[in-house]
Coordinates of C-alpha atoms in Angstrom, one line a residue:
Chain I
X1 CA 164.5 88.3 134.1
X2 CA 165.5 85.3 132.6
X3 CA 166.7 82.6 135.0
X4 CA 168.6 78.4 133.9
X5 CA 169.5 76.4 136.2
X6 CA 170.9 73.0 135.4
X7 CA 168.9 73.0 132.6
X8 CA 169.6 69.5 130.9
X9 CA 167.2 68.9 127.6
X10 CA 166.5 65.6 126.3
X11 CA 165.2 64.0 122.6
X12 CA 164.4 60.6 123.8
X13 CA 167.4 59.1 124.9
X14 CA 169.8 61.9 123.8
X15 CA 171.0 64.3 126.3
X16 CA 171.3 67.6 123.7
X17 CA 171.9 70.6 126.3
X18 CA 174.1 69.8 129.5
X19 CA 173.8 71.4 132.7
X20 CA 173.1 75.2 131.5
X21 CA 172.9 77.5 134.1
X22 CA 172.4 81.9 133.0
X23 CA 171.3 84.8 134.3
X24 CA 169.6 87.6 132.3
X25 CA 169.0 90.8 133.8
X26 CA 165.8 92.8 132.9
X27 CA 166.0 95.3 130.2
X28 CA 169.6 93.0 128.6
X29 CA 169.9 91.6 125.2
X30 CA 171.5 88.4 125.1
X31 CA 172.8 86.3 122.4
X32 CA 173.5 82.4 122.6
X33 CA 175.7 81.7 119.6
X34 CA 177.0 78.3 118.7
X35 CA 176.9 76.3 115.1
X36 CA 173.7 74.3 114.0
X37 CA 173.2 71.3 116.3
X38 CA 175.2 72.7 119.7
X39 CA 171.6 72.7 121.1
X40 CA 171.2 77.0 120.9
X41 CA 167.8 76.4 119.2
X42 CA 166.7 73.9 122.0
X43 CA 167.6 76.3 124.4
X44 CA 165.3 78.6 123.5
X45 CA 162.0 76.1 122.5
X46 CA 162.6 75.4 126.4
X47 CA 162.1 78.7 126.9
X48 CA 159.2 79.1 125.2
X49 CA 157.3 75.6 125.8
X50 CA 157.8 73.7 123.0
X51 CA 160.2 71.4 124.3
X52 CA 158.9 70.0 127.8
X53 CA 161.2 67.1 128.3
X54 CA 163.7 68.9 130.4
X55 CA 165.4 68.7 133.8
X56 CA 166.6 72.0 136.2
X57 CA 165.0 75.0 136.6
X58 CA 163.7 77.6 134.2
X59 CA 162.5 81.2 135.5
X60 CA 161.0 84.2 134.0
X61 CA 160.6 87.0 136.1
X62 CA 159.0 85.5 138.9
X63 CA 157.5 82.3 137.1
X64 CA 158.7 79.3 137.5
X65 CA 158.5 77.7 134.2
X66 CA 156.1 74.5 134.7
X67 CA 156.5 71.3 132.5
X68 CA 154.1 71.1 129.9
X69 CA 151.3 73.7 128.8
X70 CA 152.0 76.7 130.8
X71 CA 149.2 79.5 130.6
X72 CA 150.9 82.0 131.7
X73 CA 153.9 81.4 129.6
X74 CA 152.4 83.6 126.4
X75 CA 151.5 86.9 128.7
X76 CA 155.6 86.6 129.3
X77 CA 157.2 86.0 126.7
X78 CA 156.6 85.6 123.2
X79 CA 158.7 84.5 119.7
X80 CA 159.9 85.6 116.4
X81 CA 160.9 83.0 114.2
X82 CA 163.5 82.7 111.5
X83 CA 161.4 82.6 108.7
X84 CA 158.4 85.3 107.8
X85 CA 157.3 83.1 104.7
X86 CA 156.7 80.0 107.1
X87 CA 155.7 81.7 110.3
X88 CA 152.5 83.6 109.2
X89 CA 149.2 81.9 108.4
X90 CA 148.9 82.5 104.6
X91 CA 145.1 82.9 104.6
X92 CA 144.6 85.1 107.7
X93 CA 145.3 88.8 106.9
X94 CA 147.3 91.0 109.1
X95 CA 144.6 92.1 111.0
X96 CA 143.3 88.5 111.8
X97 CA 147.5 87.7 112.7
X98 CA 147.0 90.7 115.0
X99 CA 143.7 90.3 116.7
X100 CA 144.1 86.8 117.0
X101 CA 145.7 86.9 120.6
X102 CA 143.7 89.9 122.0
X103 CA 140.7 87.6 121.1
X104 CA 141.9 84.5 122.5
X105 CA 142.8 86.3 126.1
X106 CA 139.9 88.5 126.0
X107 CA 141.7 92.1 125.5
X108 CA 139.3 95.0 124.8
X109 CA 140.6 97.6 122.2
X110 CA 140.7 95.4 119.7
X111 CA 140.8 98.0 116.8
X112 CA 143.1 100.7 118.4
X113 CA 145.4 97.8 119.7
X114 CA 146.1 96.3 115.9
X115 CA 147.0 99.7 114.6
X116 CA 148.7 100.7 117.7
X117 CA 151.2 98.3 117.1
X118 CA 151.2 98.4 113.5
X119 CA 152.8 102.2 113.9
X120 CA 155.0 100.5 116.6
X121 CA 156.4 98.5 114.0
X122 CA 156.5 100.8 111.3
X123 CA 154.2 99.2 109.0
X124 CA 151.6 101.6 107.2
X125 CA 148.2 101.5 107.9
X126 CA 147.1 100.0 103.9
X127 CA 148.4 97.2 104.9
X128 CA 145.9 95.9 107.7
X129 CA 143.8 93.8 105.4
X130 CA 146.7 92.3 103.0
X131 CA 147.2 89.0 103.3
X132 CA 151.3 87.4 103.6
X133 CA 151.5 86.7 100.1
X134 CA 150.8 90.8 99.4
X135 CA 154.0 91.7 102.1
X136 CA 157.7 91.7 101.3
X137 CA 159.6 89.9 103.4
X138 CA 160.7 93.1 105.7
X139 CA 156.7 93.4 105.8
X140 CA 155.8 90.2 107.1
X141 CA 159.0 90.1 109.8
X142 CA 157.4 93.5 111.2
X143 CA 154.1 91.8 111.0
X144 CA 155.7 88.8 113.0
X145 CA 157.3 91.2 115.5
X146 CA 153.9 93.2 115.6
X147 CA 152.2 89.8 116.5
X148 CA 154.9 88.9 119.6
X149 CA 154.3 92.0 120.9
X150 CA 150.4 92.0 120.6
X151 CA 150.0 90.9 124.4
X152 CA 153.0 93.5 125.9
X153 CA 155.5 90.4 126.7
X154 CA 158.2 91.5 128.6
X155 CA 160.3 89.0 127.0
X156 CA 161.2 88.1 123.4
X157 CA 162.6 85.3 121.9
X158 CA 164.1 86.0 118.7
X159 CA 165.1 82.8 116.7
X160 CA 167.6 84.2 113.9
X161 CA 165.2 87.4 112.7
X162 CA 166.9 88.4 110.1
X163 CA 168.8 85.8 108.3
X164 CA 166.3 85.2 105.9
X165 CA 166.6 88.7 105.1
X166 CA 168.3 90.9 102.6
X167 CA 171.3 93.3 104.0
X168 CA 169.3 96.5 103.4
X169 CA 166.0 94.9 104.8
X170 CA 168.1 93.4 107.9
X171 CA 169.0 96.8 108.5
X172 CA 165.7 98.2 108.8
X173 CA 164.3 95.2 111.3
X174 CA 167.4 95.5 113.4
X175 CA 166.9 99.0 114.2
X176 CA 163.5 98.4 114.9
X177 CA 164.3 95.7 117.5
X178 CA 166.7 97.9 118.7
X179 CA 164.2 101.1 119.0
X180 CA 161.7 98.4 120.3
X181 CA 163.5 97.7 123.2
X182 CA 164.4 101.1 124.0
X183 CA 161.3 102.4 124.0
X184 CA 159.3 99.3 125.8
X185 CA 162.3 98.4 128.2
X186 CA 161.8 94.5 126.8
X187 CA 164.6 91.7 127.4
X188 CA 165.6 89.9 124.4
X189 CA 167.3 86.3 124.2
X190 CA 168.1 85.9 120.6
X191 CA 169.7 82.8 118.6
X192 CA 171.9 83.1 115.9
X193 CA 175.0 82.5 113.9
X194 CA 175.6 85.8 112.8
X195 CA 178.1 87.3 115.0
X196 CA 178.0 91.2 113.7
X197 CA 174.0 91.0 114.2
X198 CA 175.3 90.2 117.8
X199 CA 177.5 93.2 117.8
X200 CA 175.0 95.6 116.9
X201 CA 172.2 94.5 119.1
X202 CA 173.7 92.5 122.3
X203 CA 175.5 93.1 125.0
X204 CA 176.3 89.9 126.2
X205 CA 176.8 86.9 125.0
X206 CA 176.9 82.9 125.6
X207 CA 178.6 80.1 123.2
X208 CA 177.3 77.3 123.1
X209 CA 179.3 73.6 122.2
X210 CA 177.6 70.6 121.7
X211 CA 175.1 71.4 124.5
X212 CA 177.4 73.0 126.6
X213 CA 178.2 76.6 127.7
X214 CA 181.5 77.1 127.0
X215 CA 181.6 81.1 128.1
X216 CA 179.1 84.0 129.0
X217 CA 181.1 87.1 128.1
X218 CA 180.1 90.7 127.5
X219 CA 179.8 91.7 124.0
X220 CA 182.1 94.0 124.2
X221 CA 185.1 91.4 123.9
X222 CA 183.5 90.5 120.8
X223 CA 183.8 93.9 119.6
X224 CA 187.6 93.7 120.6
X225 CA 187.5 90.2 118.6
X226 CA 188.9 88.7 122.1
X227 CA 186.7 86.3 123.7
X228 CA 187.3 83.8 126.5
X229 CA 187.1 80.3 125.4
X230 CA 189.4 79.0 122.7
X231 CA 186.3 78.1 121.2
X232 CA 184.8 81.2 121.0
X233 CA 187.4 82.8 119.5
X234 CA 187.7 79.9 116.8
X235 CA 184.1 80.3 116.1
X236 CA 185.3 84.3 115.5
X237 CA 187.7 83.8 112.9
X238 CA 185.7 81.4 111.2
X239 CA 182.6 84.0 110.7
X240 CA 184.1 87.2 108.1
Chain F
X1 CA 188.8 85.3 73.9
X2 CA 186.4 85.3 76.2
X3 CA 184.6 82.0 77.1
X4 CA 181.2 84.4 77.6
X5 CA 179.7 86.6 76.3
X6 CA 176.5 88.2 77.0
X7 CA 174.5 91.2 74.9
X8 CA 171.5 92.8 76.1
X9 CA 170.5 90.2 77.9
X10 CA 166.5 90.2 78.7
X11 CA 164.7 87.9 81.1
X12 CA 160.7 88.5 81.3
X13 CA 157.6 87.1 82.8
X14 CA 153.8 87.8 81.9
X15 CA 151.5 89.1 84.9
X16 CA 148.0 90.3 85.0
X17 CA 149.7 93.9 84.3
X18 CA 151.3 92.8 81.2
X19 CA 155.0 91.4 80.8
X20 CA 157.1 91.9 83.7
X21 CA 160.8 92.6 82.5
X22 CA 163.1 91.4 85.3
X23 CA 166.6 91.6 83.8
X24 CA 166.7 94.3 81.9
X25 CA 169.2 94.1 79.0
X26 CA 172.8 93.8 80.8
X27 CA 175.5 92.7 78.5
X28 CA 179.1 91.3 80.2
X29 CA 182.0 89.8 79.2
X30 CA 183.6 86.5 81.0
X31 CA 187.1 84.4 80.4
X32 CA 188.7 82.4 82.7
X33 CA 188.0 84.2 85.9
X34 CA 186.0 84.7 88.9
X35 CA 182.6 86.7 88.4
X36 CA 180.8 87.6 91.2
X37 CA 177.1 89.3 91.2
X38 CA 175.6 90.5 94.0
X39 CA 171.9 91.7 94.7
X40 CA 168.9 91.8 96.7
X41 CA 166.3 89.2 96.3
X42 CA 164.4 90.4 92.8
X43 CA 167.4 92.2 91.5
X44 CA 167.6 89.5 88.8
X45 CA 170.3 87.9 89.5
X46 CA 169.2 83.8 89.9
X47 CA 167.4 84.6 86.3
X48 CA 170.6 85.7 85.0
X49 CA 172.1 82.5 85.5
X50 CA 169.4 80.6 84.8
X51 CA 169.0 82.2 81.3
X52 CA 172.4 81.5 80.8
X53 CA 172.2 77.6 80.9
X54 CA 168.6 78.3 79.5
X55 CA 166.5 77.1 82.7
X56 CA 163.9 79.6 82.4
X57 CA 160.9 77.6 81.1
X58 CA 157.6 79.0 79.6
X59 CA 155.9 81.1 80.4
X60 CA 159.1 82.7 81.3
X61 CA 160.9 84.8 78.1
X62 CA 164.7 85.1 77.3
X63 CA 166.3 87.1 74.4
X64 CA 169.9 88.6 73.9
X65 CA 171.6 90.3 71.1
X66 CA 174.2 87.7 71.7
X67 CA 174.5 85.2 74.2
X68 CA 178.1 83.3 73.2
X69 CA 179.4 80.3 75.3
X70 CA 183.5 79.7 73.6
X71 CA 181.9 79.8 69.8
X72 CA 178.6 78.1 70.8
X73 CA 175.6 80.6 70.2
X74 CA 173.4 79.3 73.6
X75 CA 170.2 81.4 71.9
X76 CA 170.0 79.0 68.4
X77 CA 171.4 75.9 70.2
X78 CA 168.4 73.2 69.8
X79 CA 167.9 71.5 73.6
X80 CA 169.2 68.8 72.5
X81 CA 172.6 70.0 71.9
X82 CA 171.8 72.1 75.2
X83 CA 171.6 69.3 77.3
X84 CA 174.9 67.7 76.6
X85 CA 176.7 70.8 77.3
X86 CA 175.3 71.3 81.0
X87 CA 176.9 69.3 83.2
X88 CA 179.5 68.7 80.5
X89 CA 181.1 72.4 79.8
X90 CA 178.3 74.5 81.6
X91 CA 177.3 73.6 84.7
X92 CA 175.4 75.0 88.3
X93 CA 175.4 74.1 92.0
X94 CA 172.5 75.1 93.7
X95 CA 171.3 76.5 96.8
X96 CA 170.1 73.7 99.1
X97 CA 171.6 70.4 99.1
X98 CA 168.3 69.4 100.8
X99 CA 166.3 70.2 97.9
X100 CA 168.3 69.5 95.1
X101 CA 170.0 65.8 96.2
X102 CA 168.1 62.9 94.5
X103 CA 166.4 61.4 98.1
X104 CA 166.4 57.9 97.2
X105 CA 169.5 57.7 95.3
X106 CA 172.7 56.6 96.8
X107 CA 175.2 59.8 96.4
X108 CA 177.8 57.4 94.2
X109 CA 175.1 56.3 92.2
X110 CA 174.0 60.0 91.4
X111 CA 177.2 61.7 90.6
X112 CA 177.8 58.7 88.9
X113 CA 174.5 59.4 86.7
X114 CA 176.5 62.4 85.2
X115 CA 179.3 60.4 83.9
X116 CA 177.1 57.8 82.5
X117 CA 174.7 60.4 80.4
X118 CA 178.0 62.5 79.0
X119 CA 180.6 60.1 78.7
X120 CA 181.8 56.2 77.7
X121 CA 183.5 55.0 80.3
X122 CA 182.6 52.1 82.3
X123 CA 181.1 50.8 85.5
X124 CA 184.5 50.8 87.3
X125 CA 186.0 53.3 85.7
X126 CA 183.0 55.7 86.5
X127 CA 183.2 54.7 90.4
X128 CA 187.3 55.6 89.9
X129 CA 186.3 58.7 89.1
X130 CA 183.6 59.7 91.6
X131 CA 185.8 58.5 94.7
X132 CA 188.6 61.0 93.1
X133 CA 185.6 63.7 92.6
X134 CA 184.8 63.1 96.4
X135 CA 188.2 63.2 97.7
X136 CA 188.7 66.6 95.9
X137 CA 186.3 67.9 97.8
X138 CA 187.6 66.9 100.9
X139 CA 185.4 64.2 101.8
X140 CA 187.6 61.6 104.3
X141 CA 186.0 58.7 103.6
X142 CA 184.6 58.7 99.9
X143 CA 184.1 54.8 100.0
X144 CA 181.6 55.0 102.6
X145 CA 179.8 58.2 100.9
X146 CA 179.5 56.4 97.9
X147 CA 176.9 54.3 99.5
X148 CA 175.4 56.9 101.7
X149 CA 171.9 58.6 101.0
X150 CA 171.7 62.6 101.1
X151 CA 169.9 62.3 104.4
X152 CA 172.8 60.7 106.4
X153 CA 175.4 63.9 105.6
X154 CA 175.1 66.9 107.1
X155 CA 174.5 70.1 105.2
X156 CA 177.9 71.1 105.0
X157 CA 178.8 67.8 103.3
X158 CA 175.6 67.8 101.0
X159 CA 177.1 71.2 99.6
X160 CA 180.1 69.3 98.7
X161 CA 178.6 66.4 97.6
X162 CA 177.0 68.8 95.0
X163 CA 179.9 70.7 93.9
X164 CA 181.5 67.0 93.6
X165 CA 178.9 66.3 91.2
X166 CA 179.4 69.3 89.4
X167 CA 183.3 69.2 88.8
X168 CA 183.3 65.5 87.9
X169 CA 183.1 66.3 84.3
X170 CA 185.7 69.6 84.7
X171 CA 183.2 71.9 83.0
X172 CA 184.6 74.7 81.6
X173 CA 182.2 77.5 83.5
X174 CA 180.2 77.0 86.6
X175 CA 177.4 78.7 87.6
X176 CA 177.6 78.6 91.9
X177 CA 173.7 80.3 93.2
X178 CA 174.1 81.4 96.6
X179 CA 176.4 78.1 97.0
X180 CA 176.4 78.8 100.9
X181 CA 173.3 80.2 102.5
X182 CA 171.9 77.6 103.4
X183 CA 174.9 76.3 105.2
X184 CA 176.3 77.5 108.7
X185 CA 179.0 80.0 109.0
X186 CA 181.5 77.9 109.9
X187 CA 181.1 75.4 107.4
X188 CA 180.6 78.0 104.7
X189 CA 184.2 79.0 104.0
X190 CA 185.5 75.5 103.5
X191 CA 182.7 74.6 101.2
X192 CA 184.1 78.1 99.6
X193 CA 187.7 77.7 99.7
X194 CA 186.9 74.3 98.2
X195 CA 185.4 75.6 95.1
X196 CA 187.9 77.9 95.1
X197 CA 190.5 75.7 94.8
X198 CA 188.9 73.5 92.1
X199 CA 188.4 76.5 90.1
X200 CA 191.9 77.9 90.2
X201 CA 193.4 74.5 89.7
X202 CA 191.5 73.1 86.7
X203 CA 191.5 76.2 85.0
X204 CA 187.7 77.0 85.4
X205 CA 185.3 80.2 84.8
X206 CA 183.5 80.9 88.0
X207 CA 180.3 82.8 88.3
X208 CA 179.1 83.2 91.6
X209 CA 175.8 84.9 93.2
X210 CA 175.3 85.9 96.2
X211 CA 173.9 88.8 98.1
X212 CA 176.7 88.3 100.8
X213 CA 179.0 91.5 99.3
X214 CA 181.5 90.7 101.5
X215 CA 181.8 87.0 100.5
X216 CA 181.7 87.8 96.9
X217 CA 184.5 90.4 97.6
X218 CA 186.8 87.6 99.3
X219 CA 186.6 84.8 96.5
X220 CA 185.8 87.1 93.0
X221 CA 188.3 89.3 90.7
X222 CA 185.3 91.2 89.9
X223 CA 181.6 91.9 90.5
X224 CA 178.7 93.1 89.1
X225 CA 175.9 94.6 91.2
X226 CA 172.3 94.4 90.2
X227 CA 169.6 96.1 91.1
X228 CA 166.0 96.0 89.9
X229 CA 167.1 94.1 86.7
X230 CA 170.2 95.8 85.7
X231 CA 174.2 96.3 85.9
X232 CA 174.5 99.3 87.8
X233 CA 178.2 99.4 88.4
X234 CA 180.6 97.0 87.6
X235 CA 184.4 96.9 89.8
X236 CA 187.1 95.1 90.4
X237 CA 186.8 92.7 93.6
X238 CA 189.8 94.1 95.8
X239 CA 187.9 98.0 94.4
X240 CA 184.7 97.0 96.3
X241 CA 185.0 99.2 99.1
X242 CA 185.7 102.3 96.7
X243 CA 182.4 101.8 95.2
X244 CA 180.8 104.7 93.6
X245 CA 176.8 104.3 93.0
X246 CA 174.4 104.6 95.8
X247 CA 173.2 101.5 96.0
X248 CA 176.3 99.8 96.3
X249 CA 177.5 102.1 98.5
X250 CA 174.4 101.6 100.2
X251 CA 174.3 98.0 100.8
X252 CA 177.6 98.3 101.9
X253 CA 176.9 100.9 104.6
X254 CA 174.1 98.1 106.1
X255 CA 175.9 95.4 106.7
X256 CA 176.7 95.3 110.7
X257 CA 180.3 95.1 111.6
X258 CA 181.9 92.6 114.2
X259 CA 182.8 96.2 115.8
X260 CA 179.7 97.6 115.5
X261 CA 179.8 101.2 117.0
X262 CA 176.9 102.6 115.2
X263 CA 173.6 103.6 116.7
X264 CA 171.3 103.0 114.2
X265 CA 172.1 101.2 110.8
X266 CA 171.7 103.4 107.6
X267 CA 168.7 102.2 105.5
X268 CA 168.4 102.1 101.8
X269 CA 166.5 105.1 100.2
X270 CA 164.6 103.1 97.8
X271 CA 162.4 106.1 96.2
X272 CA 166.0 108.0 95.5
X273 CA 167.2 104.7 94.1
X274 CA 164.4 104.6 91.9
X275 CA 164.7 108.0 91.2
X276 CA 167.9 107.5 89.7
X277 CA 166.5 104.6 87.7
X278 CA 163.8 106.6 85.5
X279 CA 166.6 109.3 84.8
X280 CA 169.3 106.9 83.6

């Protein structure tokens, strides 16, 4: 489903992922671990189009990922970002978050689509006209998740979901991303630091070093705590 | 004797609804040891230790039966007396080295700034004693940190930088707020062992918050948990695992393992917590 190839990315001069070739299958959740500034996070702006100054090949499905604005990038895949104070416009209510993209790509349904995927989510139907200042934190993430899910991407891109969470709340929106992708058969890429989160809803894994993969292993060796790479396995006993 | 003490402590806010009460009256005991509380985000815990070095401003409330730093009452104390004992006897490290390092200031010249406000000693003497404050926190190079700006370390080394800055004086009780979330996993246990050290060695009170349990289990001797403004059990660090109320045991039960075998992680029943609240 998801398809590198030699992927180089550059900042200007600076080379800051190196020759990253990975497979995905459809319907697999895979996690790129790595510590902040091994390039995981540039991986994935690649992937979704924010970062166009790269070399190699990029596939989804059957798309070739073009350089630049890429139109039908959104229809596949689609992000949820770190933060839900930061990632939702504070003056648009839920249902504006929600319609927004059904309007832009001229969906019909617009009303049975936004509570549709409300229920998906799990958040109750008082909530449509609150605004992100009303939500919890829990709240807004599902209304973030709700949103990447608004145009049925097969893909999702999940940039740390939860570690701006609480324990108890993390709980609650990895089980729904677990459930989510049951029940919609969706491939996830996710990005994080957080090896147990990996654990619980991976089953395969890549670590990243200064721009480099240095292994793609199943997560299952994680659960052993016996990866590959010496650096993997350093990375292991550093996290508790 | 204890270097702490803390009576009915009561933290409170006004809101369109009338006050809002979000520590409800805990009372604890500290001495020379390593206090951990844990809680979710609006359990009260930050205000806690803000009210205790008496950060909450207006419109924000405090009052305590007693609130006792070694003999000092901290609710009488005038501010000015207040401010020469943080930093000095009392002091906090903060969450995010981003936010809370002076931009423009060169780091020597602001964990200098502390030594020039609380003591008498002089230009050279002062820069002595921040390179030996930067060395103890494991900085390679202190000469060339002296004259660095925040921006030019990473986070990791901001978060020392800061506890630098807050052992320079070798305060008596430090306040540490989530001293590591904002910092990456691998960097967070050598920031941690770090204070750790300093606090053993010198002879320090520790409080730290966190919601990490686990973390707080690793570096406290004992831990309160707080929820929704109140104590609601109390253990010893290496007990953690044996805890008895609800919520503990619930946050506990949600954390995902490296072994992870479960299906579905168990979720907090926050009506039955609440429950349990009103019937107290």
């Amino acid at each position: 489903m998801i398809e590198l190839r030699n992927l180089s990315i550059f900042y200007g001069e600076t080379q800051v992922v190196k020759e990253v070739s990975l497979s995905i299958a459809r319907g697999a959740s895979f996690a790129l671990v790595g510590e902040s500034g091994s390039g995981k996070s540039t991986i994935l702006k690649a992937l979704a189009g924010q970062v166009t100054d790269w070399t190699g090949q990029i596939r989804l499905g059957d798309h070739s990922l073009e350089h630049g604005r890429d139109p039908a990038l959104v229809r596949l895949c689609q992000m949820v970002f770190q933060d839900p104070f930061g990632s939702l416009h504070p003056r648009k209510s839920v249902d504006a978050t929600l319609s927004e993209p059904l309007a832009i790509h001229r969906i019909g349904r617009q009303n049975e689509r936004v509570l549709e995927a409300m229920d998906a989510v799990g958040l109750a139907r008082k909530f449509r006209f609150r605004l992100p200042h009303q939500l919890s934190g829990g709240q807004r993430q599902r209304v973030a998740i709700a949103r990447a899910l608004m145009l049925n991407p097969p893909i999702l891109l999940l940039d740390e979901p939860t570690s701006a969470l609480d324990v108890s709340v993390q709980a609650e929106v990895l089980n729904l991303l677990k459930s989510l992708r049951e029940d919609h058969g969706l491939t996830y890429f996710l990005v994080t630091h957080d090896l147990p989160v990996v654990s619980f809803l991976c089953d395969e894994l890549g670590v990243l070093r200064n721009g480099e993969l240095t292994e793609v292993t199943s997560v299952e060796r994680l659960k052993q705590g016996n990866l590959q790479s010496e650096y993997g396995n350093e990375l292991l006993s550093k996290s508790h | 004797m204890s270097l702490l003490t803390v009576e009915n402590l009561r933290v409170s806010f006004p809101t369109e609804q009338g006050r809002v009460e979000v520590v409800k009256g805990i009372s604890f005991e500290l001495g020379r040891e390593r206090l951990g509380i844990v809680g979710e985000s609006g359990s009260g815990k930050s205000m806690t230790g803000r009210a205790l070095l008496r950060l909450i401003r207006e419109p924000g409330l405090v009052t305590a039966d007693q609130m006792n730093f070694d003999g000092i009452d901290l609710l009488t104390l005038p501010e000015k007396g207040m401010r020469s004992l943080r930093g000095a006897r009392l002091s906090m490290v903060m969450q995010d080295p981003k936010f809370s390092l002076n931009p423009v200031m060169r780091i020597g010249d602001q964990i200098s700034e502390v030594l020039r406000f609380h003591g008498r000693l002089n230009r050279r003497a002062r820069r002595q004693r921040v390179l030996q404050a930067l060395q103890s926190v494991r900085i390679q190079d202190p000469e060339r940190v002296y004259l660095q700006y925040p921006h030019e370390v990473s986070g990791g080394m901001g978060q020392r930088i800061m506890i630098a800055m807050m052992v320079v004086l070798e305060p008596d009780l430090m306040i540490a707020d989530e001293p590591t979330s904002a910092l990456d996993v691998s960097v967070q246990s050598q920031v941690l062992d770090i204070m750790d050290d300093l606090v053993r060695n010198k002879g320090m009170g520790l409080i730290l918050i966190s919601h990490d349990l686990n973390l707080v289990a690793r570096y406290c001797d004992r831990i309160l948990v707080m929820f929704n403004g109140r104590i609601v059990e109390s253990c010893i660090a290496s007990e953690l695992h044996q805890a008895s109320h609800p919520y503990t045991r619930g946050l506990l039960a949600s954390v995902p393992t490296m072994d992870e075998r479960r299906e579905r992680l168990p979720v907090l029943d926050r009506a039955l917590l609440e429950g349990l609240e009103t019937h107290d």
